[in-house]
Amino acid sequence: MHRHARQLQHKVVSSATTPSATATKATAKTAHQRPSRVHARTPLTEGQQGSDFVSAHRAFAPLTKGRPVFRITQPISVIHEPQSFYQELLRGISHARRRVYLSSLYLGSEENELISALGQALSRQPDLQVHILLDCLRGTRTDSQGMSSAALLAPLIAAHGADRVRVSMYHTPALSGLSKQAWPQRYNEAFGLQHIKGYIFDDDIIISGANLSRDYFTNRQDRYMRISDRQFVNYFAGLIDAIGQFSFRVAAGNRMQTLSSTNYRLEMPHSMPDPSQEPREFVREANEVMAQFLQRTEIENAIDEHDINERDTLAIPTVQMRQLGITQDEQHMAEFIELADAFARRHHGGCHNLMASAYFNFSEQYKSSVLSSPSQWELLVASPQANGFYAAKGISQFIPDMYSIIEHGFLRDVAKHGRNKDVAVAEYKRDGWTFHGKGVWCYLNQRLPQLIMVGSPNYGYRSIYRDLEAQVTLIPGSEHLRKDIHQEAQRLLAQSKTVSEPELRQRIRDTPLWVHGIKPFIMTKF
């Protein structure tokens, strides 16, 4: 993967884009080792026992150029389980005094306790401001009882006022006019979504890939990292406010109205074009808002790489909004892979990466990079049983099969490239659980990771070309934090099993031929 030009994206006229073209376990003794059911040992499993200290701050210093960078001085908390994530959400809401910002794909229509906690906090703290950012297509999609995220939140706005409770709903410009009318609710979100996940309580934020829905609080494994730093949190609050400038705003009916799909209306901010009616004009205006935000935050939070101390924990946030002409995270990922590979060449392959995604649907550029890389890679994804589409209805029920087909094709390519010793694929499988984790752990010839990424991207076509995404690259400055994030990886890998090409060939043997035929559609829409 070549280096992309590093530059701020400016105004574009059209939302049309043309397709262009994870981290390992070390064998340090931990409380969370892989179980015996892992049937294959790879170099990634064994790890490389580097003894010389390697500075990730120096190796990855170019990543700090042209992007906002934050020195995090407070301890960072790694949250491991969805139940703990939910309790942290409730605790954060109850303790907030100034602001609660929640950015998610949607709010589950059964989340009355969360709504109640927000209402109580607003009543208790007269200065509290709440801003909730959701996707418009998913947030207005009704369930079997006719409920939606918007309908659930409307009474909160009616009770506490639109000046204190703001609900923003981003609508993709890729679905407009007759196309929007033709596609059913269940599938129209394939055109693009607001996918950023960040949960702010005053000066704390939980960066995650999890949504605000019951399964994400019980048995859907994701990743969650709590960071306390006012300047860093201000960046994410500013990002949510910026997206809110070009998103629909939910307006409520009177406060006595019952929960229903008719107790709210959607209003576009003054002078902002409607993306479903004027997509080209909308893209132009939204791009200008985002370009100004990114330029301002880069200038305000610039850092001189010569001033970086190896004891500093650095946080580098990046966003991807290709439909709006913003490709910051795409460029960032390309540069990370280039720097990791350069290190591997200098140190005879001594770079190990773990990349996790909810789905084995990595973009062609990422798969190509892994196949040609001098680094070692392990890709962690959901098994068919741990896939969120498992046992779904309609065409969705074949999506886990499709991922197995894609996975099998990739492992065939691994063999063709002679990379069997350097590339492995593991599937997360835990009885009664699904897997939604995503991110990267990078080990530079060390027992502990020296760089990680956490956030919303799944590293697939959608993440690059369709959805609004945000992730954070952390370069830890303490061994304690490196141990915590290594343990996080080990906990996930402890529930995984390495798979082989023959095993996948057997799995997909009886898959209907027509499923193979729709692979291009699945790869770009899911």
Short mmCIF file of C-alpha atoms in Angstrom, two decimals, residues 59-437:
data_model
loop_
_atom_site.label_atom_id
_atom_site.label_comp_id
_atom_site.label_asym_id
_atom_site.label_seq_id
_atom_site.Cartn_x
_atom_site.Cartn_y
_atom_site.Cartn_z
CA ALA A 59 9.13 4.53 15.10
CA PHE A 60 5.68 6.10 14.71
CA ALA A 61 6.62 9.78 15.09
CA PRO A 62 5.47 10.57 11.50
CA LEU A 63 1.90 9.71 12.54
CA THR A 64 1.86 12.84 14.71
CA LYS A 65 2.40 15.18 11.76
CA GLY A 66 -0.60 17.01 10.36
CA ARG A 67 -3.04 15.61 12.93
CA PRO A 68 -4.22 16.60 16.41
CA VAL A 69 -2.15 14.85 19.08
CA PHE A 70 -2.90 14.75 22.80
CA ARG A 71 -0.67 13.91 25.75
CA ILE A 72 -2.80 11.87 28.15
CA THR A 73 -1.58 12.21 31.72
CA GLN A 74 -4.40 10.46 33.59
CA PRO A 75 -4.66 6.64 33.75
CA ILE A 76 -6.56 5.01 30.88
CA SER A 77 -9.05 2.32 31.86
CA VAL A 78 -9.60 -0.73 29.67
CA ILE A 79 -13.13 -2.09 30.10
CA HIS A 80 -13.41 -5.78 29.25
CA GLU A 81 -17.06 -6.84 29.43
CA PRO A 82 -20.30 -5.40 28.03
CA GLN A 83 -21.98 -5.46 31.45
CA SER A 84 -19.17 -3.28 32.83
CA PHE A 85 -19.52 -0.98 29.83
CA TYR A 86 -23.20 -0.49 30.61
CA GLN A 87 -22.53 0.25 34.28
CA GLU A 88 -19.91 2.81 33.24
CA LEU A 89 -22.48 4.49 31.00
CA LEU A 90 -24.99 4.73 33.85
CA ARG A 91 -22.32 5.92 36.27
CA GLY A 92 -21.07 8.54 33.82
CA ILE A 93 -24.56 9.90 33.22
CA SER A 94 -25.39 10.05 36.93
CA HIS A 95 -22.16 11.90 37.82
CA ALA A 96 -22.12 14.35 34.89
CA ARG A 97 -22.54 18.00 35.78
CA ARG A 98 -21.89 19.88 32.52
CA ARG A 99 -22.31 17.64 29.51
CA VAL A 100 -23.31 14.22 28.29
CA TYR A 101 -22.54 13.47 24.63
CA LEU A 102 -23.51 10.10 23.19
CA SER A 103 -22.53 9.21 19.62
CA SER A 104 -23.81 5.86 18.35
CA LEU A 105 -25.38 4.20 15.34
CA TYR A 106 -28.70 3.93 17.19
CA LEU A 107 -30.37 3.67 20.58
CA GLY A 108 -32.23 0.43 21.20
CA SER A 109 -35.97 0.94 21.55
CA GLU A 110 -35.96 -1.03 24.82
CA GLU A 111 -33.42 1.20 26.58
CA ASN A 112 -35.81 2.86 29.00
CA GLU A 113 -33.35 2.68 31.90
CA LEU A 114 -30.80 4.70 29.95
CA ILE A 115 -33.42 7.29 29.02
CA SER A 116 -34.57 7.44 32.64
CA ALA A 117 -30.97 7.99 33.81
CA LEU A 118 -30.62 10.88 31.37
CA GLY A 119 -33.90 12.40 32.54
CA GLN A 120 -32.89 12.16 36.20
CA ALA A 121 -29.49 13.71 35.50
CA LEU A 122 -31.12 16.61 33.64
CA SER A 123 -33.52 17.20 36.53
CA ARG A 124 -30.75 17.01 39.09
CA GLN A 125 -28.21 19.21 37.25
CA PRO A 126 -29.84 22.37 35.82
CA ASP A 127 -26.70 23.24 33.80
CA LEU A 128 -26.34 19.82 32.19
CA GLN A 129 -26.35 19.76 28.39
CA VAL A 130 -27.09 16.56 26.45
CA HIS A 131 -26.23 15.98 22.81
CA ILE A 132 -27.02 12.61 21.21
CA LEU A 133 -25.78 11.85 17.68
CA LEU A 134 -27.33 8.89 15.84
CA ASP A 135 -27.79 7.73 12.27
CA CYS A 136 -31.00 8.98 10.70
CA LEU A 137 -31.87 5.87 8.70
CA ARG A 138 -31.26 3.47 11.58
CA GLY A 139 -32.53 5.90 14.23
CA THR A 140 -35.92 6.28 12.55
CA ARG A 141 -36.30 2.60 11.60
CA THR A 142 -39.25 1.16 13.49
CA ASP A 143 -39.41 -2.18 15.26
CA SER A 144 -42.38 -4.55 15.39
CA GLN A 145 -44.09 -2.23 17.92
CA GLY A 146 -43.55 0.82 15.71
CA MET A 147 -40.85 2.23 18.00
CA SER A 148 -37.58 3.90 16.97
CA SER A 149 -34.65 5.70 18.57
CA ALA A 150 -36.15 9.06 17.60
CA ALA A 151 -39.54 8.22 19.11
CA LEU A 152 -37.89 7.05 22.33
CA LEU A 153 -35.89 10.27 22.71
CA ALA A 154 -38.62 12.74 21.76
CA PRO A 155 -40.25 12.82 25.25
CA LEU A 156 -36.84 13.65 26.75
CA ILE A 157 -36.65 16.70 24.49
CA ALA A 158 -40.25 17.66 25.32
CA ALA A 159 -39.65 17.36 29.07
CA HIS A 160 -36.34 19.26 29.30
CA GLY A 161 -36.35 21.53 26.27
CA ALA A 162 -34.52 21.58 22.96
CA ASP A 163 -32.06 24.09 24.44
CA ARG A 164 -30.76 21.36 26.80
CA VAL A 165 -31.39 18.14 24.88
CA ARG A 166 -30.20 17.97 21.30
CA VAL A 167 -30.70 14.83 19.21
CA SER A 168 -28.87 14.95 15.87
CA MET A 169 -29.44 12.40 13.11
CA TYR A 170 -26.97 12.23 10.24
CA HIS A 171 -28.38 11.23 6.84
CA THR A 172 -26.12 9.93 4.08
CA PRO A 173 -26.20 11.91 0.81
CA ALA A 174 -25.83 8.61 -1.10
CA LEU A 175 -29.52 7.77 -0.66
CA SER A 176 -31.82 10.39 -2.12
CA GLY A 177 -34.80 10.93 -4.36
CA LEU A 178 -36.45 7.84 -5.82
CA SER A 179 -33.70 5.55 -4.51
CA LYS A 180 -34.67 6.35 -0.95
CA GLN A 181 -38.29 5.54 -1.66
CA ALA A 182 -37.42 2.27 -3.39
CA TRP A 183 -35.23 0.71 -0.71
CA PRO A 184 -36.94 -0.80 2.37
CA GLN A 185 -35.90 0.38 5.83
CA ARG A 186 -34.05 -2.81 6.63
CA TYR A 187 -31.63 -2.38 3.74
CA ASN A 188 -31.46 1.35 2.97
CA GLU A 189 -28.74 1.87 5.58
CA ALA A 190 -26.36 -0.11 3.32
CA PHE A 191 -25.75 3.19 1.48
CA GLY A 192 -23.96 4.84 4.40
CA LEU A 193 -24.30 5.45 8.13
CA GLN A 194 -23.20 7.55 11.08
CA HIS A 195 -21.02 4.87 12.71
CA ILE A 196 -18.90 6.85 15.21
CA LYS A 197 -19.07 5.54 18.81
CA GLY A 198 -18.02 7.82 21.66
CA TYR A 199 -19.62 8.41 25.06
CA ILE A 200 -18.73 11.63 26.91
CA PHE A 201 -19.40 12.56 30.54
CA ASP A 202 -17.89 15.95 31.41
CA ASP A 203 -14.15 15.36 30.80
CA ASP A 204 -14.30 11.56 30.46
CA ILE A 205 -14.94 9.61 27.26
CA ILE A 206 -15.45 5.95 26.50
CA ILE A 207 -14.12 5.17 23.02
CA SER A 208 -15.79 2.04 21.68
CA GLY A 209 -17.31 0.23 18.74
CA ALA A 210 -20.44 -0.68 20.71
CA ASN A 211 -23.91 0.70 20.13
CA LEU A 212 -26.50 1.66 22.75
CA SER A 213 -28.60 -1.47 22.66
CA ARG A 214 -29.37 -4.37 25.00
CA ASP A 215 -27.18 -7.02 23.34
CA TYR A 216 -24.20 -4.63 23.50
CA PHE A 217 -24.75 -4.45 27.27
CA THR A 218 -25.06 -8.21 27.84
CA ASN A 219 -23.55 -10.74 25.44
CA ARG A 220 -22.08 -8.87 22.46
CA GLN A 221 -18.34 -8.53 22.96
CA ASP A 222 -16.80 -5.25 21.87
CA ARG A 223 -13.93 -3.03 23.01
CA TYR A 224 -14.19 -0.08 25.39
CA MET A 225 -11.52 2.34 26.60
CA ARG A 226 -12.12 5.15 29.09
CA ILE A 227 -9.91 8.24 28.75
CA SER A 228 -9.95 11.23 31.09
CA ASP A 229 -8.51 14.39 29.57
CA ARG A 230 -10.40 17.65 29.03
CA GLN A 231 -8.57 18.70 25.87
CA PHE A 232 -8.98 15.27 24.27
CA VAL A 233 -12.66 15.07 25.22
CA ASN A 234 -13.22 18.60 23.92
CA TYR A 235 -12.00 17.37 20.54
CA PHE A 236 -14.62 14.61 20.42
CA ALA A 237 -17.37 16.89 21.70
CA GLY A 238 -16.41 19.33 18.95
CA LEU A 239 -16.52 16.51 16.40
CA ILE A 240 -20.06 15.56 17.47
CA ASP A 241 -21.15 19.22 17.39
CA ALA A 242 -19.62 19.63 13.92
CA ILE A 243 -21.53 16.61 12.55
CA GLY A 244 -24.63 17.98 14.25
CA GLN A 245 -24.36 21.11 12.10
CA PHE A 246 -25.22 19.08 8.99
CA SER A 247 -27.54 16.52 10.59
CA PHE A 248 -31.29 16.51 11.02
CA ARG A 249 -32.44 17.58 14.46
CA VAL A 250 -35.24 15.79 16.28
CA ALA A 251 -38.03 18.10 17.40
CA ALA A 252 -40.60 16.77 19.84
CA GLY A 253 -44.36 17.07 20.04
CA ASN A 254 -46.03 18.13 23.29
CA ARG A 255 -44.83 16.41 26.44
CA MET A 256 -48.10 14.53 26.99
CA GLN A 257 -47.75 12.71 23.71
CA THR A 258 -47.23 8.95 23.99
CA LEU A 259 -44.28 7.08 22.51
CA SER A 260 -44.90 6.53 18.79
CA SER A 261 -43.44 7.17 15.38
CA THR A 262 -45.52 10.36 15.16
CA ASN A 263 -44.33 12.08 18.35
CA TYR A 264 -41.41 13.82 16.64
CA ARG A 265 -40.39 15.54 13.44
CA LEU A 266 -37.02 16.01 11.75
CA GLU A 267 -35.70 19.49 11.02
CA MET A 268 -32.58 20.43 9.07
CA PRO A 269 -30.45 23.28 10.49
CA HIS A 270 -31.07 26.63 8.85
CA SER A 271 -29.49 27.00 5.38
CA MET A 272 -28.15 23.42 5.32
CA PRO A 273 -29.32 21.50 2.21
CA ASP A 274 -31.38 18.36 2.74
CA PRO A 275 -29.11 15.39 1.87
CA SER A 276 -32.07 13.36 0.64
CA GLN A 277 -33.12 16.14 -1.75
CA GLU A 278 -29.96 18.09 -2.61
CA PRO A 279 -27.07 15.64 -2.12
CA ARG A 280 -24.44 17.53 -4.12
CA GLU A 281 -25.07 20.79 -2.30
CA PHE A 282 -25.19 18.95 1.02
CA VAL A 283 -21.78 17.34 0.43
CA ARG A 284 -20.27 20.71 -0.43
CA GLU A 285 -21.54 22.34 2.77
CA ALA A 286 -20.80 19.37 5.05
CA ASN A 287 -17.26 19.10 3.66
CA GLU A 288 -16.64 22.74 4.48
CA VAL A 289 -17.80 22.24 8.08
CA MET A 290 -15.55 19.21 8.53
CA ALA A 291 -12.55 20.76 6.77
CA GLN A 292 -12.72 23.77 9.07
CA PHE A 293 -13.04 21.55 12.14
CA LEU A 294 -10.10 19.34 11.19
CA GLN A 295 -7.91 22.30 10.27
CA ARG A 296 -8.68 24.11 13.52
CA THR A 297 -8.13 21.09 15.76
CA GLU A 298 -4.90 20.21 13.98
CA ILE A 299 -3.52 23.71 14.58
CA GLU A 300 -4.73 23.88 18.19
CA ASN A 301 -3.33 20.46 19.09
CA ALA A 302 -0.17 20.27 17.03
CA ILE A 303 2.86 18.68 18.66
CA ASP A 304 6.56 18.83 17.78
CA GLU A 305 7.85 15.28 17.47
CA HIS A 306 11.16 16.42 18.99
CA ASP A 307 9.27 17.35 22.17
CA ILE A 308 7.79 13.87 22.58
CA ASN A 309 8.92 12.02 25.69
CA GLU A 310 8.84 8.22 25.66
CA ARG A 311 6.94 8.38 28.96
CA ASP A 312 4.13 10.31 27.24
CA THR A 313 0.98 8.45 26.32
CA LEU A 314 -0.05 9.92 22.98
CA ALA A 315 -3.58 9.84 21.59
CA ILE A 316 -4.14 10.57 17.89
CA PRO A 317 -7.81 10.74 16.80
CA THR A 318 -8.67 10.30 13.13
CA VAL A 319 -11.93 10.41 11.17
CA GLN A 320 -13.10 8.96 7.86
CA MET A 321 -16.00 10.44 5.87
CA ARG A 322 -15.21 9.62 2.24
CA GLN A 323 -18.73 10.44 1.03
CA LEU A 324 -18.02 13.96 2.31
CA GLY A 325 -14.49 14.08 0.88
CA ILE A 326 -12.70 13.43 4.19
CA THR A 327 -10.09 10.61 4.10
CA GLN A 328 -7.98 11.31 7.18
CA ASP A 329 -8.22 7.83 8.75
CA GLU A 330 -7.61 6.10 5.42
CA GLN A 331 -4.34 8.04 5.04
CA HIS A 332 -3.45 7.40 8.68
CA MET A 333 -3.88 3.63 8.32
CA ALA A 334 -1.77 3.57 5.14
CA GLU A 335 1.04 5.41 6.91
CA PHE A 336 0.85 3.17 9.97
CA ILE A 337 1.20 0.04 7.82
CA GLU A 338 4.08 1.60 5.91
CA LEU A 339 5.92 2.50 9.14
CA ALA A 340 5.29 -0.94 10.69
CA ASP A 341 6.58 -2.63 7.55
CA ALA A 342 9.65 -0.40 7.48
CA PHE A 343 10.40 -1.46 11.06
CA ALA A 344 9.92 -5.13 10.11
CA ARG A 345 12.41 -4.81 7.25
CA ARG A 346 15.01 -3.22 9.52
CA HIS A 347 14.48 -5.82 12.25
CA HIS A 348 14.08 -8.98 10.17
CA GLY A 349 10.32 -9.33 10.52
CA GLY A 350 10.18 -8.32 14.16
CA CYS A 351 6.79 -6.64 13.94
CA HIS A 352 3.63 -8.48 14.93
CA ASN A 353 0.16 -7.05 14.36
CA LEU A 354 -3.25 -8.19 15.50
CA MET A 355 -6.18 -6.67 13.59
CA ALA A 356 -9.71 -7.37 14.83
CA SER A 357 -12.99 -6.80 13.07
CA ALA A 358 -16.57 -7.85 13.66
CA TYR A 359 -16.63 -9.29 10.13
CA PHE A 360 -14.14 -10.90 7.78
CA ASN A 361 -14.70 -8.30 5.12
CA PHE A 362 -11.41 -6.43 5.12
CA SER A 363 -10.92 -4.01 2.24
CA GLU A 364 -8.85 -5.10 -0.73
CA GLN A 365 -6.08 -2.65 0.22
CA TYR A 366 -5.78 -4.07 3.73
CA LYS A 367 -5.77 -7.67 2.49
CA SER A 368 -3.17 -6.78 -0.12
CA SER A 369 -1.02 -5.08 2.52
CA VAL A 370 -1.14 -8.13 4.79
CA LEU A 371 -0.22 -10.48 1.93
CA SER A 372 2.78 -8.41 0.83
CA SER A 373 3.91 -7.28 4.28
CA PRO A 374 7.23 -8.23 5.91
CA SER A 375 5.37 -8.02 9.23
CA GLN A 376 3.47 -10.87 10.82
CA TRP A 377 -0.30 -10.57 11.08
CA GLU A 378 -3.13 -12.25 12.89
CA LEU A 379 -6.70 -11.36 11.92
CA LEU A 380 -9.38 -11.85 14.58
CA VAL A 381 -13.01 -12.00 13.45
CA ALA A 382 -16.34 -13.44 14.53
CA SER A 383 -17.03 -17.11 13.90
CA PRO A 384 -20.30 -17.77 12.02
CA GLN A 385 -22.04 -18.51 15.35
CA ALA A 386 -20.68 -15.25 16.85
CA ASN A 387 -21.71 -13.16 13.87
CA GLY A 388 -24.50 -10.69 14.51
CA PHE A 389 -26.32 -11.90 11.38
CA TYR A 390 -26.32 -15.55 12.49
CA ALA A 391 -29.87 -16.98 12.34
CA ALA A 392 -31.17 -13.76 10.79
CA LYS A 393 -34.07 -13.65 8.35
CA GLY A 394 -34.09 -13.01 4.63
CA ILE A 395 -30.87 -12.45 2.73
CA SER A 396 -29.10 -11.54 5.98
CA GLN A 397 -29.05 -15.18 7.09
CA PHE A 398 -26.49 -15.90 4.36
CA ILE A 399 -24.10 -13.14 5.43
CA PRO A 400 -22.06 -15.39 7.82
CA ASP A 401 -21.70 -17.90 4.96
CA MET A 402 -20.51 -15.11 2.72
CA TYR A 403 -17.87 -14.07 5.23
CA SER A 404 -16.65 -17.68 5.37
CA ILE A 405 -16.36 -17.66 1.57
CA ILE A 406 -14.33 -14.44 1.67
CA GLU A 407 -12.21 -15.83 4.53
CA HIS A 408 -11.51 -19.03 2.56
CA GLY A 409 -10.45 -17.04 -0.49
CA PHE A 410 -8.07 -14.98 1.62
CA LEU A 411 -6.40 -18.05 3.13
CA ARG A 412 -5.95 -19.45 -0.35
CA ASP A 413 -4.17 -16.22 -1.27
CA VAL A 414 -2.05 -16.52 1.87
CA ALA A 415 -0.85 -19.93 0.66
CA LYS A 416 -0.22 -18.63 -2.88
CA HIS A 417 1.95 -15.85 -1.46
CA GLY A 418 3.88 -18.27 0.75
CA ARG A 419 2.70 -16.48 3.88
CA ASN A 420 1.35 -19.44 5.86
CA LYS A 421 3.98 -19.00 8.55
CA ASP A 422 3.38 -15.29 8.90
CA VAL A 423 -0.39 -14.79 8.56
CA ALA A 424 -3.11 -16.44 10.64
CA VAL A 425 -6.87 -16.03 10.98
CA ALA A 426 -8.64 -16.66 14.29
CA GLU A 427 -12.39 -16.76 14.91
CA TYR A 428 -14.00 -15.65 18.15
CA LYS A 429 -16.46 -18.20 19.48
CA ARG A 430 -18.11 -18.04 22.89
CA ASP A 431 -21.31 -19.89 23.65
CA GLY A 432 -24.28 -17.55 23.53
CA TRP A 433 -22.18 -14.51 22.57
CA THR A 434 -21.61 -12.48 19.43
CA PHE A 435 -18.43 -10.58 18.56
CA HIS A 436 -18.24 -6.93 17.52
CA GLY A 437 -14.67 -6.01 18.52
#
